[in-house]
XYZ file of C-alpha atoms in Angstrom:
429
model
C 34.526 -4.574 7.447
C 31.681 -6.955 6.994
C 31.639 -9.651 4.465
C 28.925 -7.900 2.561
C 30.859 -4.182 2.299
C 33.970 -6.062 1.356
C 32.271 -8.107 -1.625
C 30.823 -4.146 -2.554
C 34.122 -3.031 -2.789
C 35.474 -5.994 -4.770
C 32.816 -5.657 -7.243
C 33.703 -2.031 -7.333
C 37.287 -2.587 -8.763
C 36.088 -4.630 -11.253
C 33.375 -2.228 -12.591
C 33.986 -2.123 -16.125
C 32.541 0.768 -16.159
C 33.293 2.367 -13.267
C 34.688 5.767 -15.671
C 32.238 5.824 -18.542
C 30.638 9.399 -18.433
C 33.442 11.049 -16.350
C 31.796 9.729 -13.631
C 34.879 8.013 -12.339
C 35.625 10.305 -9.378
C 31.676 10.630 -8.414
C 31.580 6.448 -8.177
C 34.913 6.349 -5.985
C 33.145 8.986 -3.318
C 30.423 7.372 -2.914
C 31.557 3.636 -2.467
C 33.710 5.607 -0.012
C 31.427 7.118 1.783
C 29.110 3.285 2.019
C 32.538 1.764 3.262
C 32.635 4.487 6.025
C 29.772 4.498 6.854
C 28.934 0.668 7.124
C 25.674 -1.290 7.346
C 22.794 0.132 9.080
C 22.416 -1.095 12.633
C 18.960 -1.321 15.505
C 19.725 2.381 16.427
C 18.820 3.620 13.295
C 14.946 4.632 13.256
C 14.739 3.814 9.611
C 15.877 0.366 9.950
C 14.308 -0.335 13.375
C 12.440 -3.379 12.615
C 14.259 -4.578 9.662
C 17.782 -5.961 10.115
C 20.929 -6.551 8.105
C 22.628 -8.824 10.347
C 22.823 -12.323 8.765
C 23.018 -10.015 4.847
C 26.167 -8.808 6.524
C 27.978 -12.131 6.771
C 26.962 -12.280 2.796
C 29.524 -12.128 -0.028
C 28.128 -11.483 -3.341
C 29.837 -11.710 -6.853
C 29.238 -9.432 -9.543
C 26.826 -10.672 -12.263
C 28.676 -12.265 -15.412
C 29.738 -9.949 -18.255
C 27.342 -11.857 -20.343
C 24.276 -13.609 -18.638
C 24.037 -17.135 -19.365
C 20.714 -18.998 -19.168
C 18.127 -21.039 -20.734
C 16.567 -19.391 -23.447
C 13.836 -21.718 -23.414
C 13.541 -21.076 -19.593
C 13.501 -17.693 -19.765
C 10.647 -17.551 -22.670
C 8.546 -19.727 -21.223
C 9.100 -17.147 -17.579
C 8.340 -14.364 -20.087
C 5.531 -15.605 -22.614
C 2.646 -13.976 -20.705
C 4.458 -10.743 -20.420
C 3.213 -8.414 -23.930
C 5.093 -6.088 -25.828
C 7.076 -3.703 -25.683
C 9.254 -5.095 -22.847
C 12.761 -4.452 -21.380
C 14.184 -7.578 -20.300
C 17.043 -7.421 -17.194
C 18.712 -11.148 -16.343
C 21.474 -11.124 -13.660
C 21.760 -7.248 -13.682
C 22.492 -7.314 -17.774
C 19.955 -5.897 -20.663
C 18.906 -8.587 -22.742
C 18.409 -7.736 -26.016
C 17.481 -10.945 -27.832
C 14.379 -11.001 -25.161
C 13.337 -7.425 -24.955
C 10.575 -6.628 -27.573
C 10.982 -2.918 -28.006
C 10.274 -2.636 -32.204
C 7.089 -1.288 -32.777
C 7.557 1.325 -29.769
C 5.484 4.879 -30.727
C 6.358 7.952 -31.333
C 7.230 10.324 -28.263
C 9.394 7.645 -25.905
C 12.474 6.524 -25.723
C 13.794 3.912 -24.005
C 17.324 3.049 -23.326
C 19.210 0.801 -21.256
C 21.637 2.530 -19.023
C 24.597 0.993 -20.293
C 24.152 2.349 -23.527
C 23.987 5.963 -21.975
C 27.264 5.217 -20.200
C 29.102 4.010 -23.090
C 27.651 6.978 -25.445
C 26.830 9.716 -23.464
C 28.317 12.269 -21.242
C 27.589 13.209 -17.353
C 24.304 15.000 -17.774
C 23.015 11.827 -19.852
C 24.177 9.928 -16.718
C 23.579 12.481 -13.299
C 20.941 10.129 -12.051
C 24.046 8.484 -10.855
C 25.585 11.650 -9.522
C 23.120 11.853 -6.621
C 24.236 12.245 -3.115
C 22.359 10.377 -0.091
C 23.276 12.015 3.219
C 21.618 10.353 4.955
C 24.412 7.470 7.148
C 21.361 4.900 6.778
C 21.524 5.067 3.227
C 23.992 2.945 2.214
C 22.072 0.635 -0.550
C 21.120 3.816 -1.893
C 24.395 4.432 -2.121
C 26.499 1.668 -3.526
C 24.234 1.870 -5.906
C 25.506 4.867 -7.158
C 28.891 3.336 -6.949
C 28.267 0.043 -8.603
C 25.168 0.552 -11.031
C 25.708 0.085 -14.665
C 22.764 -0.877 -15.936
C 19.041 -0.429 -15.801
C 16.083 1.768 -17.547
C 16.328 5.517 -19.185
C 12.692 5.954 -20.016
C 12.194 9.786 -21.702
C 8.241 10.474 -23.096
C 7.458 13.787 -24.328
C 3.575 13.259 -25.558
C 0.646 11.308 -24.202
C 1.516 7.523 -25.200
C -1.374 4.539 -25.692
C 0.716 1.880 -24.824
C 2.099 -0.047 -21.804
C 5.716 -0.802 -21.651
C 7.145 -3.567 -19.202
C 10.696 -3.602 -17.621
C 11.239 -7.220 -16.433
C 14.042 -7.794 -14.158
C 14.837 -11.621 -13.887
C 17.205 -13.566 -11.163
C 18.961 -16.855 -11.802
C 20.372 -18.839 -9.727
C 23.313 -18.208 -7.359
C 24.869 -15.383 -5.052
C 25.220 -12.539 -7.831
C 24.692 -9.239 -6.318
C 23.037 -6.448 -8.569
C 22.859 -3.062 -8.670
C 20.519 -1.215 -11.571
C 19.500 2.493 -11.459
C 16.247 3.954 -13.453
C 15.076 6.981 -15.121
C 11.507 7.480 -16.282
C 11.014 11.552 -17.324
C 7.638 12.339 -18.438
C 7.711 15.704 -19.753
C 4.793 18.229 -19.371
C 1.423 16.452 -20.895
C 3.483 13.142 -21.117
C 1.641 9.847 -20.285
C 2.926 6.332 -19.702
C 1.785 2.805 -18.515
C 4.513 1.070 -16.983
C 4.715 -2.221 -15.399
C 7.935 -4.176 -13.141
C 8.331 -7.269 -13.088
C 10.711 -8.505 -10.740
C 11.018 -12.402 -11.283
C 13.052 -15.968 -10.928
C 15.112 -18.521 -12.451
C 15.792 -21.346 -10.523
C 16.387 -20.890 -6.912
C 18.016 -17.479 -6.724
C 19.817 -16.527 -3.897
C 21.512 -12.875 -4.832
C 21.333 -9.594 -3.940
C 19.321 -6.984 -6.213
C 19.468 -3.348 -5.329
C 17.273 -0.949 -7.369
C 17.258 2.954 -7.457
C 14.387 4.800 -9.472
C 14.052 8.288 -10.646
C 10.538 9.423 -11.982
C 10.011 12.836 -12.707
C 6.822 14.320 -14.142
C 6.347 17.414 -15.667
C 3.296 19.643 -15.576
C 0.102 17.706 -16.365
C 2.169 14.310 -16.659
C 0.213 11.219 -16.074
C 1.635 7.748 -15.022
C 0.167 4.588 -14.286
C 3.081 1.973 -12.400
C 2.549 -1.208 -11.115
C 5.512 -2.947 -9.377
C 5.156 -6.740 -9.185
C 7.784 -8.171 -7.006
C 7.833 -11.997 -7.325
C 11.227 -12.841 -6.543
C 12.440 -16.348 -5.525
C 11.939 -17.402 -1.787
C 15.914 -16.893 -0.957
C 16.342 -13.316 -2.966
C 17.253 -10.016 -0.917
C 15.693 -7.223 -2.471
C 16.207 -3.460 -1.916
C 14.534 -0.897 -3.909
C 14.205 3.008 -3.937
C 11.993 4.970 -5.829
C 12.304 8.634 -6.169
C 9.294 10.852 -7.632
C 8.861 14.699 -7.951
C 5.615 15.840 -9.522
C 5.374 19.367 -10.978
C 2.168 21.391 -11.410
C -0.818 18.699 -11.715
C 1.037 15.688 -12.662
C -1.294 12.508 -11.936
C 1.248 9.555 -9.997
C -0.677 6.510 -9.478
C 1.266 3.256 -8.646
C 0.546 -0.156 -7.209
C 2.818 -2.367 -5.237
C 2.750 -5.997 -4.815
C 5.554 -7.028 -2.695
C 4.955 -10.994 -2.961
C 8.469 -12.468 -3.204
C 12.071 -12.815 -1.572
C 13.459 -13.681 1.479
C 13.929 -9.730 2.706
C 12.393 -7.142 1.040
C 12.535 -3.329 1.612
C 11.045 -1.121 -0.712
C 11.101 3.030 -0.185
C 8.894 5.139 -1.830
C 9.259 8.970 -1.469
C 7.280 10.948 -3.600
C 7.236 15.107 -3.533
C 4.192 16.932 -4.765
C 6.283 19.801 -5.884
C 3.791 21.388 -8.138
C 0.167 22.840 -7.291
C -2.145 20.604 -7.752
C -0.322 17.674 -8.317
C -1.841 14.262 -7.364
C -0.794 10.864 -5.638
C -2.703 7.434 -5.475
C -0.680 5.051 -4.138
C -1.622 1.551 -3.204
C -0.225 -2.191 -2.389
C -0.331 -5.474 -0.898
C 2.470 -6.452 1.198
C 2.051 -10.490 2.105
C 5.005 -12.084 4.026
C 4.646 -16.451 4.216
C 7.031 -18.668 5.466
C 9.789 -16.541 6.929
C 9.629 -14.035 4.647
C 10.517 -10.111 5.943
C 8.366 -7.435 4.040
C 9.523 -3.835 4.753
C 8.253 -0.592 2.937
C 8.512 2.381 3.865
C 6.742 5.855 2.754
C 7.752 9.432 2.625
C 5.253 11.771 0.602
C 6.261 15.683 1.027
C 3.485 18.518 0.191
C 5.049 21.072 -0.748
C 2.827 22.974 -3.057
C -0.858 24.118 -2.987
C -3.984 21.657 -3.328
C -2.000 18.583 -3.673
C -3.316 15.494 -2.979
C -2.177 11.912 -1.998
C -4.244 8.663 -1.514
C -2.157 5.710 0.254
C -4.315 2.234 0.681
C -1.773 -0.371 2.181
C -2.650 -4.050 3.040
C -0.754 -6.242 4.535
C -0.897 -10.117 5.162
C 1.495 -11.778 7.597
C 1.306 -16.077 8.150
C 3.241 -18.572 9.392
C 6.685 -17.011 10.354
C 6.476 -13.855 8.281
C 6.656 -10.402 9.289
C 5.748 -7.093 7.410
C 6.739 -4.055 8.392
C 5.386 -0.475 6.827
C 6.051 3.365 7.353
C 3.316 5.634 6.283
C 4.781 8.806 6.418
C 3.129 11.925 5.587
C 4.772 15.590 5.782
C 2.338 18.918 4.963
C 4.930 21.660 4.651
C 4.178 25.284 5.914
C 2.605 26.599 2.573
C 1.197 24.111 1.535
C -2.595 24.946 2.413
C -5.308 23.190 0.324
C -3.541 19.622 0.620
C -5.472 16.740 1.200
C -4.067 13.520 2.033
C -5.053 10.308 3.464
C -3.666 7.377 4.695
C -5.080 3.646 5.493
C -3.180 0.480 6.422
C -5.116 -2.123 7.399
C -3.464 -5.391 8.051
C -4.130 -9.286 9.245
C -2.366 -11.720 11.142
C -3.202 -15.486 10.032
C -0.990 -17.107 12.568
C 0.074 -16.524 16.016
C 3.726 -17.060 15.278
C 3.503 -14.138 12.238
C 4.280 -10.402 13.072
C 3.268 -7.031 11.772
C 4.957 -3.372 12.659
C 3.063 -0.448 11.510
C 3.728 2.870 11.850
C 1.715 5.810 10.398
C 2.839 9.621 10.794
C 1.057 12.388 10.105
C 2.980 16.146 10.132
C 1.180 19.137 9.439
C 2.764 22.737 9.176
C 0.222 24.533 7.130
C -3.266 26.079 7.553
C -6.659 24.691 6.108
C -5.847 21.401 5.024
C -7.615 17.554 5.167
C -5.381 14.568 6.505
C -6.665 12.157 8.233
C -4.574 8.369 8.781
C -5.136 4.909 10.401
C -3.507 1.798 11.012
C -5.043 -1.447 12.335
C -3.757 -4.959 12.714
C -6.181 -8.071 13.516
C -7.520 -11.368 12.708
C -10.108 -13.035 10.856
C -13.546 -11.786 11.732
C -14.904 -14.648 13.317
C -18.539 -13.974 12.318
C -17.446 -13.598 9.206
C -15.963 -17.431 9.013
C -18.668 -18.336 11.333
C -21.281 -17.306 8.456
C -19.792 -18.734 5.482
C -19.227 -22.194 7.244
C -22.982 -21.937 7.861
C -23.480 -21.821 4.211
C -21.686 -25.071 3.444
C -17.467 -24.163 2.923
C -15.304 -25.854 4.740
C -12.994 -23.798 6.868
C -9.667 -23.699 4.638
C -12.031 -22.776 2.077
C -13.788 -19.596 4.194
C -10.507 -18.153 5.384
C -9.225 -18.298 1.471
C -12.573 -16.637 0.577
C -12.067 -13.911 3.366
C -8.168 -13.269 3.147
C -8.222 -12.865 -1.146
C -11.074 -10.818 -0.429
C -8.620 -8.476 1.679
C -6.057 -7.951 -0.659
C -7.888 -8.239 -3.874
C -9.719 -4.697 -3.310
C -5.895 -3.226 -4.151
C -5.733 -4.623 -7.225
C -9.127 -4.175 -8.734
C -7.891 -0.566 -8.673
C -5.659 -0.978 -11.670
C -7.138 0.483 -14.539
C -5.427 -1.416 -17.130
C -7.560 -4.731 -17.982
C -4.348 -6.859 -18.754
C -1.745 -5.234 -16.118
C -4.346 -6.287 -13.552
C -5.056 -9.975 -14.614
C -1.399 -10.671 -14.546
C -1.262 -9.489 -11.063
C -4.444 -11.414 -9.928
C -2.422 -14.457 -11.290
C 0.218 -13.823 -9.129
C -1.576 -13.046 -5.924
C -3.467 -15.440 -6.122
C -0.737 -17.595 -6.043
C 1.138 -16.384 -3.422
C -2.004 -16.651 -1.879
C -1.753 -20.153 -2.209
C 1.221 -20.653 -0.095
C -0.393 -18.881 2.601
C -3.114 -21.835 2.321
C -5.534 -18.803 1.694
């Protein structure tokens, strides 16, 4: 067994609480089932062009009962982040830095550990999932190791934007957090992730997310992934959308060392509507990896995808567009569009849009391209006076920046103009 299963299974035994909510037996199958099945190797499709191999040699200790760090640090990491917020550090809620007084009427929002320690197995059956898939293994040691993380529950249309900040210190803790946000029928929500760094972390953070919206349910989610350059970050995210429920979600994957992030989304309900976007920018050695699966199911649904992706120096990015019409599902519309650019010749970039279609009079149409700099383009503005460092900035922000112009929320988008632009700045762009 590799050095990374073993430290799973260590961690597992000392899971305080590994029985909270009766779900004792549930935990035990499925760290089971990760042991069995082991790591996921090159002949997996899924995992083709993103590989485990030196995270295999990894041990990683579970995070400290209480998480100890600078509270002057961690304020000063959090000061431009508003209210209400849910603050993570090491894999444990913070309370003295969440701000979540003041919160209106209509949501609730809990960290998971709470639910364990007061509720029962329904509170908890996000964590009774099964993953058949033999590929899925973060997926699901997280189910065997995650005691902590969001329960977000909204039952009304809510004027507010609440932020879930996940912050890493320093050292090899490995994390596992799983998340619930339930919109009920004509429920809204802003939310925002942070996913951010202490010092030079070099852990393991795995994160599983449920969203479920009812009928009519709005939700507005940006993901802002910032983690430190040696971090090795998995994420999952879940979403069923019942009769015209409005999804629309922006993902900057800026940070870490490896990075994999799968979205898979099911318009479930007629009508119901998808826009999701993000910027994907891999410097230094940095491995990007995210991977889409949207599923029409029901009538006149709709998805939008708009992917960009930016790979320099050493850095690779990898995406899956992947885009199933069922039979039945007549009306849909969806579209797909990754366009990405390669600033150096040592840099890579895998794409790989699908397209299935099983049903009668719908619209789909996809693309994918990969390519340079247009050289007229530079040509042009050196002709007006910039220097060239200075017209391949003005070009490659230009790229990305169209992505996050599309957030609707005027603050949610200058904090993540802030941070592209400087991860921009290690790309020398």
């Amino acid at each position: 067994m590799s050095a990374l299963l073993d430290s799973f299974a260590t961690a597992f035994d000392a899971l305080a609480a590994r029985d909270a909510a009766g779900l004792g037996e549930s935990r035990r199958n499925a760290l089971d089932s990760a042991l069995r099945d082991g790591l996921p190797g090159p002949r997996s499709e899924a995992w083709k062009y993103t590989s485990v191999r030196a995270l295999e040699r990894r041990a990683f200790v579970a995070p400290p009962a209480i998480a100890t760090v600078d509270a002057e640090a961690l304020a000063a990491l959090t000061k431009a982040i508003p209210s209400p917020r849910m603050v993570f550090v090491d894999g444990r809620f913070d309370a003295g830095s969440s701000v979540l007084d003041g919160l209106p009427e209509g949501i609730e929002a809990l960290p998971l550990s709470r639910v364990l320690h007061e509720g029962t197995a329904r509170d908890a059956n996000v964590l009774q999932r099964r993953y058949a898939g033999a590929d899925q293994v973060f997926a699901v040691t997280n189910a065997a190791l995650a005691e902590e993380g969001a329960v977000i529950r909204v039952d009304r249309a809510i004027d507010a934007t609440l932020h879930l900040v996940f912050v890493a210190t320093s050292g090899d803790i490995g994390v596992h957090l799983r998340h619930l946000i339930d919109l009920r029928n004509d429920a809204s929500l802003s939310l925002v992730e942070h996913h951010l760094a202490l010092g030079e972390d070099r852990g393991l953070a795995n994160h599983v997310g449920h969203v479920h919206l009812g009928q009519r349910a709005r939700l507005a989610h940006v993901r802002l992934q910032a983690a430190a350059a040696g971090t090795s970050l998995f994420a999952r995210t879940d979403a069923v959308l019942a009769r015209e429920a409005d999804y629309r979600r922006t993902d900057l994957e800026l940070g870490g060392a490896l990075s994999r992030h799968e979205l898979n989304v099911r318009l479930e309900g007629d009508k119901a509507n998808l826009q999701a976007d993000g910027v994907l920018l891999a410097d230094g050695r940095r491995h990007v990896d995210t991977r889409l699966g949207i599923e029409h199911i029901a009538r006149d649904t709709t998805c939008t995808l708009g992917w960009r992706g930016i790979a320099g120096q050493r850095g690779r990015v990898v995406f899956h567009g992947g885009i199933e019409i069922r039979a039945g599902a007549d009306g849909s519309e969806a579209n797909l569009s990754n366009k990405n650019l390669l600033l150096s010749a040592n840099a890579e970039i895998d794409t790989q849009p699908v397209l299935e279609i099983h049903a009668d009079e719908v619209k789909a149409a996809h693309g994918a391209t990969v390519g340079q700099l247009d050289a007229n383009a530079l040509f042009y503005l050196r002709s007006r006076g910039l220097g060239e460092a200075e017209a391949r900035a003005l070009l490659t922000g230009a790229f990305c920046r169209e992505i996050v112009a599309g957030i609707e929320d005027a603050a949610t988008r200058a904090l993540c103009e802030d941070a592209l632009e400087r991860a921009l700045a290690r790309l020398g762009a």
